[in-house]
Coordinates of C-alpha atoms in Angstrom, one line a residue:
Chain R
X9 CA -36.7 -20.3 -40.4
X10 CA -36.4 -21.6 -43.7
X11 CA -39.8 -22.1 -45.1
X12 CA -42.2 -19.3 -45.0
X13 CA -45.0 -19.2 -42.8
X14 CA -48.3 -20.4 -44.5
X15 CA -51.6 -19.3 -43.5
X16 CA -54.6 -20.3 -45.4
X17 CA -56.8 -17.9 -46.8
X18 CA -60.4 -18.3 -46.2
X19 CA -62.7 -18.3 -48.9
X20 CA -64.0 -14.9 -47.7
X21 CA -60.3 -13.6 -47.4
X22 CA -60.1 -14.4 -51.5
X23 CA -62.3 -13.0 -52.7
X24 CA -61.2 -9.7 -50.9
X25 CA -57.7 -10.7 -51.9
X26 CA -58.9 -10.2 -55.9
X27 CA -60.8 -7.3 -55.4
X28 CA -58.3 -5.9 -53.9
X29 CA -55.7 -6.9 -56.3
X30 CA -53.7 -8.8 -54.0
X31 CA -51.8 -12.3 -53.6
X32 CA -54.3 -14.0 -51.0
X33 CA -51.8 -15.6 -49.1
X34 CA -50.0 -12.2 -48.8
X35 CA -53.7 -11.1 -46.9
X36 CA -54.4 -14.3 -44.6
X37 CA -50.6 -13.8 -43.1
X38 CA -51.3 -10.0 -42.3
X39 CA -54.4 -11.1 -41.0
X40 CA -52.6 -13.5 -38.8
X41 CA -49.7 -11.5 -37.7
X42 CA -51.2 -7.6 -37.1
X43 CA -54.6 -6.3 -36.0
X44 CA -57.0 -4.3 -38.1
X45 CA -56.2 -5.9 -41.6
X46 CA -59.0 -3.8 -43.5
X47 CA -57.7 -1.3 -42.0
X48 CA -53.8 -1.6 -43.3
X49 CA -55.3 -2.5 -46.7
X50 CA -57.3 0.6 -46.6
X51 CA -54.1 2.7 -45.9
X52 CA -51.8 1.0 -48.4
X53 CA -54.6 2.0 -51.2
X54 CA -54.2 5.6 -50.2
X55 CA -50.9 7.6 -51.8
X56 CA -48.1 7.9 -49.0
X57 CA -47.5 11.8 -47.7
X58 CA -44.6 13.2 -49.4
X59 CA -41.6 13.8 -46.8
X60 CA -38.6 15.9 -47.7
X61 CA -34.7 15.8 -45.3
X62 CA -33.0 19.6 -45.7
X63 CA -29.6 19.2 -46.4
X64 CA -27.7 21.2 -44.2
X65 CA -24.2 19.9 -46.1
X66 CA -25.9 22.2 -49.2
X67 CA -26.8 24.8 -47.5
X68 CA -28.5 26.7 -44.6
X69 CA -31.8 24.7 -43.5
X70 CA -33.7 27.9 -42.9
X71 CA -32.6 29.3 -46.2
X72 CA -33.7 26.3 -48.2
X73 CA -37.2 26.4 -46.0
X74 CA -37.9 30.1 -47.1
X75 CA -37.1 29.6 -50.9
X76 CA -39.2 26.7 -51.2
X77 CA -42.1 28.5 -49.3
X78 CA -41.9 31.8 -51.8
X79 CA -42.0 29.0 -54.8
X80 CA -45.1 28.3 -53.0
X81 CA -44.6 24.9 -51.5
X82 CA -46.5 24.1 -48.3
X83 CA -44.7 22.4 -45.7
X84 CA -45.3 20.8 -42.2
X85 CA -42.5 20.3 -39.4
X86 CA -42.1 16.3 -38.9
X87 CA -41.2 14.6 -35.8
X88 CA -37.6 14.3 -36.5
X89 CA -34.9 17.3 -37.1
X90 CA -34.8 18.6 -41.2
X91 CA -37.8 16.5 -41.8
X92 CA -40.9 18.5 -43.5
X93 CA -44.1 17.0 -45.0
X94 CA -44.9 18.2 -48.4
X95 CA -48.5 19.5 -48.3
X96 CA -48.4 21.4 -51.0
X97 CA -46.5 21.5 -54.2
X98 CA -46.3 24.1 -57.3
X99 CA -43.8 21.3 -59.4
X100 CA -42.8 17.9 -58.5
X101 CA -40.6 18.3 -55.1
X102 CA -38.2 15.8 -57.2
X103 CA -37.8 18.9 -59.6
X104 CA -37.1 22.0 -58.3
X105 CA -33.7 24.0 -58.4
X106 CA -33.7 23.3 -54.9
X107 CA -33.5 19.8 -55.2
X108 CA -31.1 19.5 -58.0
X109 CA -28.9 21.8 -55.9
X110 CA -29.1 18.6 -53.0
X111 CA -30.7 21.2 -50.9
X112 CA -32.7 18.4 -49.8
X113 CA -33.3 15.1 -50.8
X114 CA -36.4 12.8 -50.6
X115 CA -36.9 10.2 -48.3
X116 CA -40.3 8.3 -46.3
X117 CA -40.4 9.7 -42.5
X118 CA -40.7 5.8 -41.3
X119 CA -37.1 5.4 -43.2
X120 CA -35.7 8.2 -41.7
X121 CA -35.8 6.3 -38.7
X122 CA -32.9 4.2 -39.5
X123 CA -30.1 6.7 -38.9
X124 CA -31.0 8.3 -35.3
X125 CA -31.5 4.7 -34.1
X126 CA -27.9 4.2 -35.3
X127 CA -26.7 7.4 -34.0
X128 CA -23.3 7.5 -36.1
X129 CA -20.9 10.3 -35.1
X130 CA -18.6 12.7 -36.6
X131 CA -15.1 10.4 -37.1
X132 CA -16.2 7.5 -37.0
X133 CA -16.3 4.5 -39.6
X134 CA -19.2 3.2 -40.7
X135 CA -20.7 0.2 -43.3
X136 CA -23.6 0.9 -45.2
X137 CA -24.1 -2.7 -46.4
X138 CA -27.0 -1.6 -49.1
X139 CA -27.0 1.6 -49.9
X140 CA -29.0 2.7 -52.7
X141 CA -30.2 4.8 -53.6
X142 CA -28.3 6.9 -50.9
X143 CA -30.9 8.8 -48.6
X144 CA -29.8 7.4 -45.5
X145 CA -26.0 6.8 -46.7
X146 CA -27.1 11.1 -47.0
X147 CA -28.6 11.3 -43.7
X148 CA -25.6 9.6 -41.9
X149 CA -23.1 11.8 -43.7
X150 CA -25.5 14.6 -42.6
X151 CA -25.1 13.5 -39.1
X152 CA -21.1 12.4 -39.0
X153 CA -20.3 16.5 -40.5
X154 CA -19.0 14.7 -43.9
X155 CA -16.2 13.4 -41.3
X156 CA -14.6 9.7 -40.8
X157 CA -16.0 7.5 -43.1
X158 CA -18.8 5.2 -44.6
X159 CA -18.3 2.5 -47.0
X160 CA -21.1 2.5 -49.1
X161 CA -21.9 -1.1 -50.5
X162 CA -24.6 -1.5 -53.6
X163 CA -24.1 -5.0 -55.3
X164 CA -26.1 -3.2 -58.6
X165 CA -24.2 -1.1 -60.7
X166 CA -26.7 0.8 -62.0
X167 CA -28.3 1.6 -58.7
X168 CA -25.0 2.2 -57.4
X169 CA -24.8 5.0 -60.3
X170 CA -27.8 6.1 -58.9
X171 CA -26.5 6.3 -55.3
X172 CA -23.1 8.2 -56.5
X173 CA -25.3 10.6 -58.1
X174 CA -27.3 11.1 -55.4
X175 CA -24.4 11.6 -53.4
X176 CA -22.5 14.2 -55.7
X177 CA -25.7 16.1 -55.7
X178 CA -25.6 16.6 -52.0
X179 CA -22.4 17.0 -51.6
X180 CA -21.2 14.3 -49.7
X181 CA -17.6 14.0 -48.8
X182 CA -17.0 11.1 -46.7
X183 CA -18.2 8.1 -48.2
X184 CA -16.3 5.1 -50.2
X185 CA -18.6 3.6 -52.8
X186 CA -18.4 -0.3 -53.2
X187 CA -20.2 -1.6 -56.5
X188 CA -20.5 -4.9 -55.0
X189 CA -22.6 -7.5 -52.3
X190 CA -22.3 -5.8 -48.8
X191 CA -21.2 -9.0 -47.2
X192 CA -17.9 -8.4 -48.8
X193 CA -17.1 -5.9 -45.9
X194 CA -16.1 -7.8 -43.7
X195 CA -12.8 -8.5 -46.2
X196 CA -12.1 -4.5 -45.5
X197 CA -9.3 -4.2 -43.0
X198 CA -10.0 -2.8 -39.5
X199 CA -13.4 -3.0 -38.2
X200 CA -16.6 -0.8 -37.7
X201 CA -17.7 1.7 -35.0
X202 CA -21.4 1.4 -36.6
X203 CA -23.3 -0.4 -39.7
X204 CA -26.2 -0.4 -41.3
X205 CA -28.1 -2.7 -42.5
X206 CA -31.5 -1.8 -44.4
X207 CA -31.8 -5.3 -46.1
X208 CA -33.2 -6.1 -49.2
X209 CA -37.0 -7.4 -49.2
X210 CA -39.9 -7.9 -50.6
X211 CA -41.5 -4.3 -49.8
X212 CA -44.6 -5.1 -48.3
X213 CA -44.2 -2.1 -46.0
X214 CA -44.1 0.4 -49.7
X215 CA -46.8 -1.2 -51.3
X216 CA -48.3 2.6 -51.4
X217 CA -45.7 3.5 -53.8
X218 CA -45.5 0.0 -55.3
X219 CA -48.5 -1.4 -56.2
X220 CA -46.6 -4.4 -57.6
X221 CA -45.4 -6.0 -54.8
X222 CA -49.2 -6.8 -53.9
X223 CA -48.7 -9.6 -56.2
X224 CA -45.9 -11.4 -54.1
X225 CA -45.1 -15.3 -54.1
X226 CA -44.2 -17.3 -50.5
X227 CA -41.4 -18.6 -52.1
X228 CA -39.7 -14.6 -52.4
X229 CA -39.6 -14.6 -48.3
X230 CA -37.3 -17.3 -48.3
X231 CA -35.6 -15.5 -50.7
X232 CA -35.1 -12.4 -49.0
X233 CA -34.2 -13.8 -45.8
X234 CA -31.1 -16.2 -46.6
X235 CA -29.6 -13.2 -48.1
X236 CA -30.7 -10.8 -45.3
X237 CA -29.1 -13.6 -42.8
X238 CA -26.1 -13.4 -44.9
X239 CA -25.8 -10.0 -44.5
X240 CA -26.2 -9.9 -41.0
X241 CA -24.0 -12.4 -40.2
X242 CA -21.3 -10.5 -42.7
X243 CA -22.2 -7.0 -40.8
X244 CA -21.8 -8.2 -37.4
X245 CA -18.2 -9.8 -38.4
X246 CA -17.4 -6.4 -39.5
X247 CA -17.8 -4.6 -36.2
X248 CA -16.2 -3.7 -33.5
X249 CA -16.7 -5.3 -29.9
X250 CA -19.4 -3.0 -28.5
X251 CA -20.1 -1.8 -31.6
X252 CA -23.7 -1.3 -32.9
X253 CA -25.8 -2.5 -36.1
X254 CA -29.2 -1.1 -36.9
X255 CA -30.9 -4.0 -38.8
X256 CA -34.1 -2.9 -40.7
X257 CA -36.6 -3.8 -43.6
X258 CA -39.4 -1.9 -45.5
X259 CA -41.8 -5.0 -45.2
X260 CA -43.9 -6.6 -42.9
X261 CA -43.0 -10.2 -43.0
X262 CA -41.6 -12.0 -39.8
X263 CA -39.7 -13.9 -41.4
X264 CA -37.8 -11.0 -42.9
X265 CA -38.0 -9.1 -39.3
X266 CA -38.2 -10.9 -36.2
X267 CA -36.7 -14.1 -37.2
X268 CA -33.5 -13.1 -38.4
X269 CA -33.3 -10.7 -35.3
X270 CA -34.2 -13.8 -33.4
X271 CA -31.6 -15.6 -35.0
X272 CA -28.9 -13.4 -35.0
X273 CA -29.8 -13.6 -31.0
X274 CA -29.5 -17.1 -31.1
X275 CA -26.3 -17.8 -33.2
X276 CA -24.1 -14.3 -33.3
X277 CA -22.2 -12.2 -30.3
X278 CA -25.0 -9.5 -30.2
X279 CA -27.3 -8.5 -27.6
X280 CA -30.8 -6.5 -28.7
X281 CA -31.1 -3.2 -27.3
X282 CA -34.1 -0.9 -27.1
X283 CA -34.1 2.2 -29.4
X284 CA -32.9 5.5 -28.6
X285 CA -35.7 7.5 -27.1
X286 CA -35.4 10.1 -30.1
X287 CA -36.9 7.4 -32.2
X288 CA -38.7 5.0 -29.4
X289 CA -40.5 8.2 -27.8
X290 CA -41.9 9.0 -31.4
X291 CA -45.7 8.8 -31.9
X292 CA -46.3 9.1 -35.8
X293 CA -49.9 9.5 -36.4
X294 CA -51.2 10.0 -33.1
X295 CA -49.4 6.6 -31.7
X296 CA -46.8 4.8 -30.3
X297 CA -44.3 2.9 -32.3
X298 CA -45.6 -1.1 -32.9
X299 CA -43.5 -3.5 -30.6
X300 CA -42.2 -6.5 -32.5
X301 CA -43.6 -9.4 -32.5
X302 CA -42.7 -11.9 -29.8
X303 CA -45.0 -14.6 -31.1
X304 CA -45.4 -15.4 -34.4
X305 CA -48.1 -18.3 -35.8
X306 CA -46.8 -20.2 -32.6
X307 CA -43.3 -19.6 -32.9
X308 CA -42.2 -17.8 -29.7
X309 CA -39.5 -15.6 -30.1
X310 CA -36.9 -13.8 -27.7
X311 CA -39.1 -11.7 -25.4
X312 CA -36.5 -8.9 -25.6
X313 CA -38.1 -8.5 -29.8
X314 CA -40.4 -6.2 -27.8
X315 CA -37.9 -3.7 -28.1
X316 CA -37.9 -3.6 -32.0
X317 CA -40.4 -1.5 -33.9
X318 CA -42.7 -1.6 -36.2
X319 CA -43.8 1.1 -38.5
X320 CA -47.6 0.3 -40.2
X321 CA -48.9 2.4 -42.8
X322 CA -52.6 2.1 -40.6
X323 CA -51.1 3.0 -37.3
X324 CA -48.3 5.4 -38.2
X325 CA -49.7 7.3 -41.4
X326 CA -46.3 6.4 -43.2
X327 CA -44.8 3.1 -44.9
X328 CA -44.4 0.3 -43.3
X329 CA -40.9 -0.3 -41.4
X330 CA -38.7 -2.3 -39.2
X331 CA -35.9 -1.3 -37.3
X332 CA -33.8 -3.3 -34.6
X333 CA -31.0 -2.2 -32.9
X334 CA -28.0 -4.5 -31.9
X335 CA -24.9 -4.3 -29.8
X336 CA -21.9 -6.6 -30.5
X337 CA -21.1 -8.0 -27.2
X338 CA -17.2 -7.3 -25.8
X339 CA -14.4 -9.7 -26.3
Chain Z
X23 CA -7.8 5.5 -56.5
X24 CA -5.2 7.1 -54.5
X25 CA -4.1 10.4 -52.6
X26 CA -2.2 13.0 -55.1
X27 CA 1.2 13.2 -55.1
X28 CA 3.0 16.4 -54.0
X29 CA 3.6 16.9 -57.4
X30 CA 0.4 16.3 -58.6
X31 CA -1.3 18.8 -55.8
X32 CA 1.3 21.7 -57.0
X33 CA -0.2 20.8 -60.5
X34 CA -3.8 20.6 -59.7
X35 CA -3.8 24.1 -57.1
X36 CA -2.3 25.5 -60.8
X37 CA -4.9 24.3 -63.0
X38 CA -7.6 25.6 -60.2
X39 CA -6.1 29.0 -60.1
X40 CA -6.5 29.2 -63.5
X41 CA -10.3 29.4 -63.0
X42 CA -9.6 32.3 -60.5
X43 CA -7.0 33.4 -58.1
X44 CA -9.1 31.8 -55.0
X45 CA -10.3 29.0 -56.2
X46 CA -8.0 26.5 -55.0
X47 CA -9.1 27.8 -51.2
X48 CA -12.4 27.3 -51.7
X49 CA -12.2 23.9 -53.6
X50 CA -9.8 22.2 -51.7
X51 CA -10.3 23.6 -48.2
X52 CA -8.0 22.7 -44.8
X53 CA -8.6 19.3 -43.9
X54 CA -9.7 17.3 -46.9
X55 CA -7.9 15.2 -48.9
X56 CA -7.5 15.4 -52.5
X57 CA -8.1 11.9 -54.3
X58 CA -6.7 10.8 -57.9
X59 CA -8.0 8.1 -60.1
X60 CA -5.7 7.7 -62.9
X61 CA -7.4 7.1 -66.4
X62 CA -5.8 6.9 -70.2
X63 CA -6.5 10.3 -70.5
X64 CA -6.1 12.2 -67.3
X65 CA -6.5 11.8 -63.6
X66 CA -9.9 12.1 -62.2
X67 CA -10.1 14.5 -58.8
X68 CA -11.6 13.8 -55.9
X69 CA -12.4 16.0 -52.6
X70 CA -12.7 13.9 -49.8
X71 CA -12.5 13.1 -46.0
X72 CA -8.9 12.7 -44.4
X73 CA -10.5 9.2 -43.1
X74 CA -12.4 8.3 -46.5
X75 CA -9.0 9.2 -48.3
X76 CA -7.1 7.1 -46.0
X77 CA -9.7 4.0 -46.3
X78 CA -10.2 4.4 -50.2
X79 CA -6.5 4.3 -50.7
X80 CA -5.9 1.0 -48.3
X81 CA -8.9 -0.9 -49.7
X82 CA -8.5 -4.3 -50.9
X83 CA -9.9 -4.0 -54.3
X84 CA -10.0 -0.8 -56.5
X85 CA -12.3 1.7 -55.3
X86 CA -14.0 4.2 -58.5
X87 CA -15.4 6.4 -55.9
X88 CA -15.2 7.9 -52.8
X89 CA -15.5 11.7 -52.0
X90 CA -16.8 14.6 -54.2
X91 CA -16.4 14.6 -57.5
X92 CA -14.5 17.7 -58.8
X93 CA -13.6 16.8 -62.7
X94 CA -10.7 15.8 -64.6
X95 CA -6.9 16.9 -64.9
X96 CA -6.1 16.5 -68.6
X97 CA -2.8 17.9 -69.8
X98 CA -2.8 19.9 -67.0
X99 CA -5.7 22.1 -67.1
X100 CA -8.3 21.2 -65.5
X101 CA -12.1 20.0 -66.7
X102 CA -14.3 21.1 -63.8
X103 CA -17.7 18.6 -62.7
X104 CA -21.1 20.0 -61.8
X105 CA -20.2 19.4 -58.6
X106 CA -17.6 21.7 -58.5
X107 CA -19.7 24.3 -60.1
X108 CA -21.3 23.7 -57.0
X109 CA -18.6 24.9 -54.8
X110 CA -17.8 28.1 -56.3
X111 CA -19.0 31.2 -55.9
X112 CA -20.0 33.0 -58.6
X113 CA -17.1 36.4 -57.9
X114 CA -14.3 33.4 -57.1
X115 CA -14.3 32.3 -60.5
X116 CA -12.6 34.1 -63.6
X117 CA -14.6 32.6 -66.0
X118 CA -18.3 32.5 -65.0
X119 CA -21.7 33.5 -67.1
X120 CA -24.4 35.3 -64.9
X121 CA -27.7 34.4 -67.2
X122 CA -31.1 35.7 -66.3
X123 CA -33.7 34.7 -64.9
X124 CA -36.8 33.9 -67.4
X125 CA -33.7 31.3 -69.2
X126 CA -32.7 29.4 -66.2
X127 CA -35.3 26.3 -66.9
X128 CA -33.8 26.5 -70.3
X129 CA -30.6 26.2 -69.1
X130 CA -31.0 23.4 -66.5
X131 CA -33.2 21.7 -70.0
X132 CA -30.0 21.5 -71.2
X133 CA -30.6 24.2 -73.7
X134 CA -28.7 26.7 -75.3
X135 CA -28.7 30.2 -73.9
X136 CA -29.1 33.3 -76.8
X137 CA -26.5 36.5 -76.4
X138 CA -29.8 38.1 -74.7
X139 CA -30.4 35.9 -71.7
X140 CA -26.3 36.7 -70.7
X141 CA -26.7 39.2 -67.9
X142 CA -22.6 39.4 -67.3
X143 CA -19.8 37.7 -68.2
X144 CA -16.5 37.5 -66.0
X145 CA -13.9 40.6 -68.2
X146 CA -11.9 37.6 -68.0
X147 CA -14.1 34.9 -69.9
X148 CA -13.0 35.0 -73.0
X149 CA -15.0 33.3 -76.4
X150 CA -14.3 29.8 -76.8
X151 CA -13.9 29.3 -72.7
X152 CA -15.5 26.8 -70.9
X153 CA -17.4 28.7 -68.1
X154 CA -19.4 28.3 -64.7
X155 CA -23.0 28.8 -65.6
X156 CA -25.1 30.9 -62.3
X157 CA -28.1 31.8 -61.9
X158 CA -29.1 35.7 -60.9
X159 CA -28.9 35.0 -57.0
X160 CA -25.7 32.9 -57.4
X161 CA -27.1 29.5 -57.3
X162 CA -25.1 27.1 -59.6
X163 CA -26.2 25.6 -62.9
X164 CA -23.8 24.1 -64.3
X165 CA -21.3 24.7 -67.3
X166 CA -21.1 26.1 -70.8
X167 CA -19.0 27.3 -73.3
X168 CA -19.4 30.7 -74.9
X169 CA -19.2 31.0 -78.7
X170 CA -20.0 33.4 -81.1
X171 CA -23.1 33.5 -82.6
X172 CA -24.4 35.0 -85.9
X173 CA -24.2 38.5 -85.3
X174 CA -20.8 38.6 -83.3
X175 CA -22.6 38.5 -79.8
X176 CA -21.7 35.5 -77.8
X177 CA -24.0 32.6 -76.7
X178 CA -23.6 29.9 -74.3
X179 CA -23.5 26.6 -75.4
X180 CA -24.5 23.9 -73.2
X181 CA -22.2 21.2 -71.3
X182 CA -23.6 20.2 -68.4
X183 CA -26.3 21.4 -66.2
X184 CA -27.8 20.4 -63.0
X185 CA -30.9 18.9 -64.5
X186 CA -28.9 16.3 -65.1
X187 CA -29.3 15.0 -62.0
X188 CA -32.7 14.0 -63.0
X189 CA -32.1 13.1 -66.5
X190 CA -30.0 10.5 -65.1
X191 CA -32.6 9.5 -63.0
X192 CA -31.0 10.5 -59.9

């Protein structure tokens, strides 16, 4: 889909859209696409939680829990393995000795998705296609035992020195940093057990941490997804027959989501398959993980979208994210 | 950025051991690969994956990172990173600084540390030594360099400290 979808916004819609501090247009398409949209402007005006990852490639988990519990920090399990929520801090969690030690890093539950829907594995070789600023390029290395590989990509250089800081800090000992556009991986010899690809987009799903992007224009979608097709089309060159890509996004915009899943469907040699149940058989917030959508303004859309997921910051208690997880079919 | 050369490991194992007799073991452990990247003044290091080595080395284009950083080789000796303070423990290391605890935040400030906030000193640290900086229950710092001060003690001049990290916005 080239042109972004355009719903009007009613006059009502408007004015909510200025006292709220938001693009109207932005409003009139949530209102289109997901239920309850007083409700998911409600949640994005309230401050995220604060999540932390423990580090085990830094030291012991337990260790790390115990020190940061006698500095006084309050923490509460998560759904997923090493993730705690922050409920209460003495010093910025960003800031202790525990954190410059890469004893754990800092990273939204919803995002921590990404990684166990992947499942990457000790030995094997995997693409990051845009990695910055490193927390699940950290997660995965947490995961592979800092063994085999994963080419890092990050087209910025200054997030990239961001993302090699990050990993220094943890300790990281298995990934190749690339300063440069992640569809150049497919010019790396060999090809790829797993990738990654967390796109870049316009944020709709963080607007909790960034007010700014309330503010966005149609024209960014478009944007956003000719480089997110480009990407995908790059990452599924780069695997190997059978392989698997995780495709995700931290907004909610169809055109961003759906549609390039859709398309990638339509036009590449993957097959959608549903999530792994560590991830699927979540319920954050009291409730299941959204299905994608299937039907979209009119536009229906492979069926099989179903099995994509939606995190929404009124449903889920997190940021909002996207997460789809492909299968290159077999020669 | 390429794997050492035999030469180049025998040289590097050296410079290591000169920071303590075990050092080498515990930087450069069974199974990891030891990276170079050549520069006009040394050769940077690099502790990585057997896989990640492999892959840096046969990339198409030049690859500045990949691995752990661990410093610099320059003129042989060897210029340790944070992240190598990282690594060692504090009795591996022949030149180390214990400080205590009320100067720690100082320290990772990237502050000066007076004679009185040295708890021990390595015998073998001599003024004028770079040194691993730790705090009293062994967690790393970062490093510093011990100089005289006016009354013939010895402070601990700053030269890199974990607060970096978040200097650098990390």
């Amino acid at each position: 889909m080239d042109e972004p979808i355009r719903v009007p916004p009613t006059p009502s819609m408007r004015r909510y859209a200025e006292q709220k501090g938001y693009s109207p247009e932005i409003l009139a398409r949530w209102n289109r696409f997901y239920d309850d949209v007083l409700g998911l402007v409600a949640a994005q005006e309230r401050p995220p939680d604060t999540w932390i990852r423990m580090n085990p490639l830094a030291g012991d988990p337990d260790e790390t829990l115990d020190r940061l519990e006698r500095k006084g920090f309050r923490l509460t399990a998560g759904p997923l393995a090493q993730a705690w929520r922050v409920d209460e801090a003495p010093l910025s969690p960003g800031a202790s000795h525990e954190y410059l030690l890469g004893r754990y890093q800092l990273q939204d539950l919803s995002t921590q998705l990404a990684v166990p829907a992947l499942e990457p594995a000790p030995g094997e070789r995997v693409l990051d296609l845009a990695a910055a600023p490193g927390g699940k390029t950290i997660q995965m290395a947490q995961a592979m035992d800092n063994e085999g590989v994963i080419h890092a990509f990050e087209i910025d250089p200054d997030r990239a020195q961001g993302l090699r800081s990050n990993l220094a800090r943890c300790g990281v000992q298995n990934v190749v940093v690339h300063v440069r556009d992640g569809a150049g991986a497919v010019e790396l010899p060999g090809t790829a057990d797993r990738v990654l690809l967390d796109a870049p987009c316009t944020g709709e799903g963080v607007i909790r941490r960034d007010p700014t992007r309330k503010k966005g224009y149609l024209e960014e979608y478009a944007a956003c997804a000719r480089q997110q097709s480009a990407l995908l089309r790059a990452g599924v060159e780069a695997l190997r027959p059978g392989g698997v890509l995780v495709y995700a996004t931290c907004t909610l915009a169809p055109e961003e989501n759906e549609f390039q899943v859709n398309r990638a469907l339509r036009d590449l040699p993957v097959r959608l398959e549903a999530l792994p149940e560590a991830v699927s058989g979540l319920r954050l917030g009291g409730a299941d993980l959204t299905p994608g959508l299937v039907d979209v303004d009119g536009h229906k859309l492979d069926p099989t979208l179903e099995q994509t997921a939606h995190t929404l910051p009124h449903r889920h208690g997190c940021l909002g994210f996207y997460l789809a997880r492909l299968r290159k079919e077999d020669d | 950025m390429r794997r050492a050369s035999p030469a180049e490991l025998a040289e590097v194992r050296e410079a290591f051991e000169a920071w303590g007799p075990r050092l080498a073991a515990r930087l450069f452990p069974r199974g990891t690969t030891l990276l170079v990247r050549p520069s006009h003044d040394g050769l940077g290091l690099f502790l990585a994956s057997q896989r990640a080595a492999d892959e840096a080395e046969g990339c198409p284009w030049p690859v500045e990172y990949a691995g752990l950083p661990l410093g610099h080789l320059i003129e042989g000796e060897w210029r340790p990173s944070l992240e190598a303070a990282q690594l060692v423990p504090p009795r591996a290391a022949d030149r180390s600084v214990v400080v205590i605890e009320e100067v720690v935040g100082r320290f990772l400030y990237g502050r000066g540390i007076e004679a009185e906030g040295i708890r021990r000193a390595s015998p073998e640290a001599e003024t004028g030594d770079v040194v691993f900086v730790f705090a009293p229950n062994g967690d790393a710092l970062g490093l510093g360099r011990l100089v005289p001060d006016k009354r013939g003690r010895r402070r601990l001049d700053p030269i890199v400290d974990l607060g970096w990290y978040l200097r650098e916005g990390g």
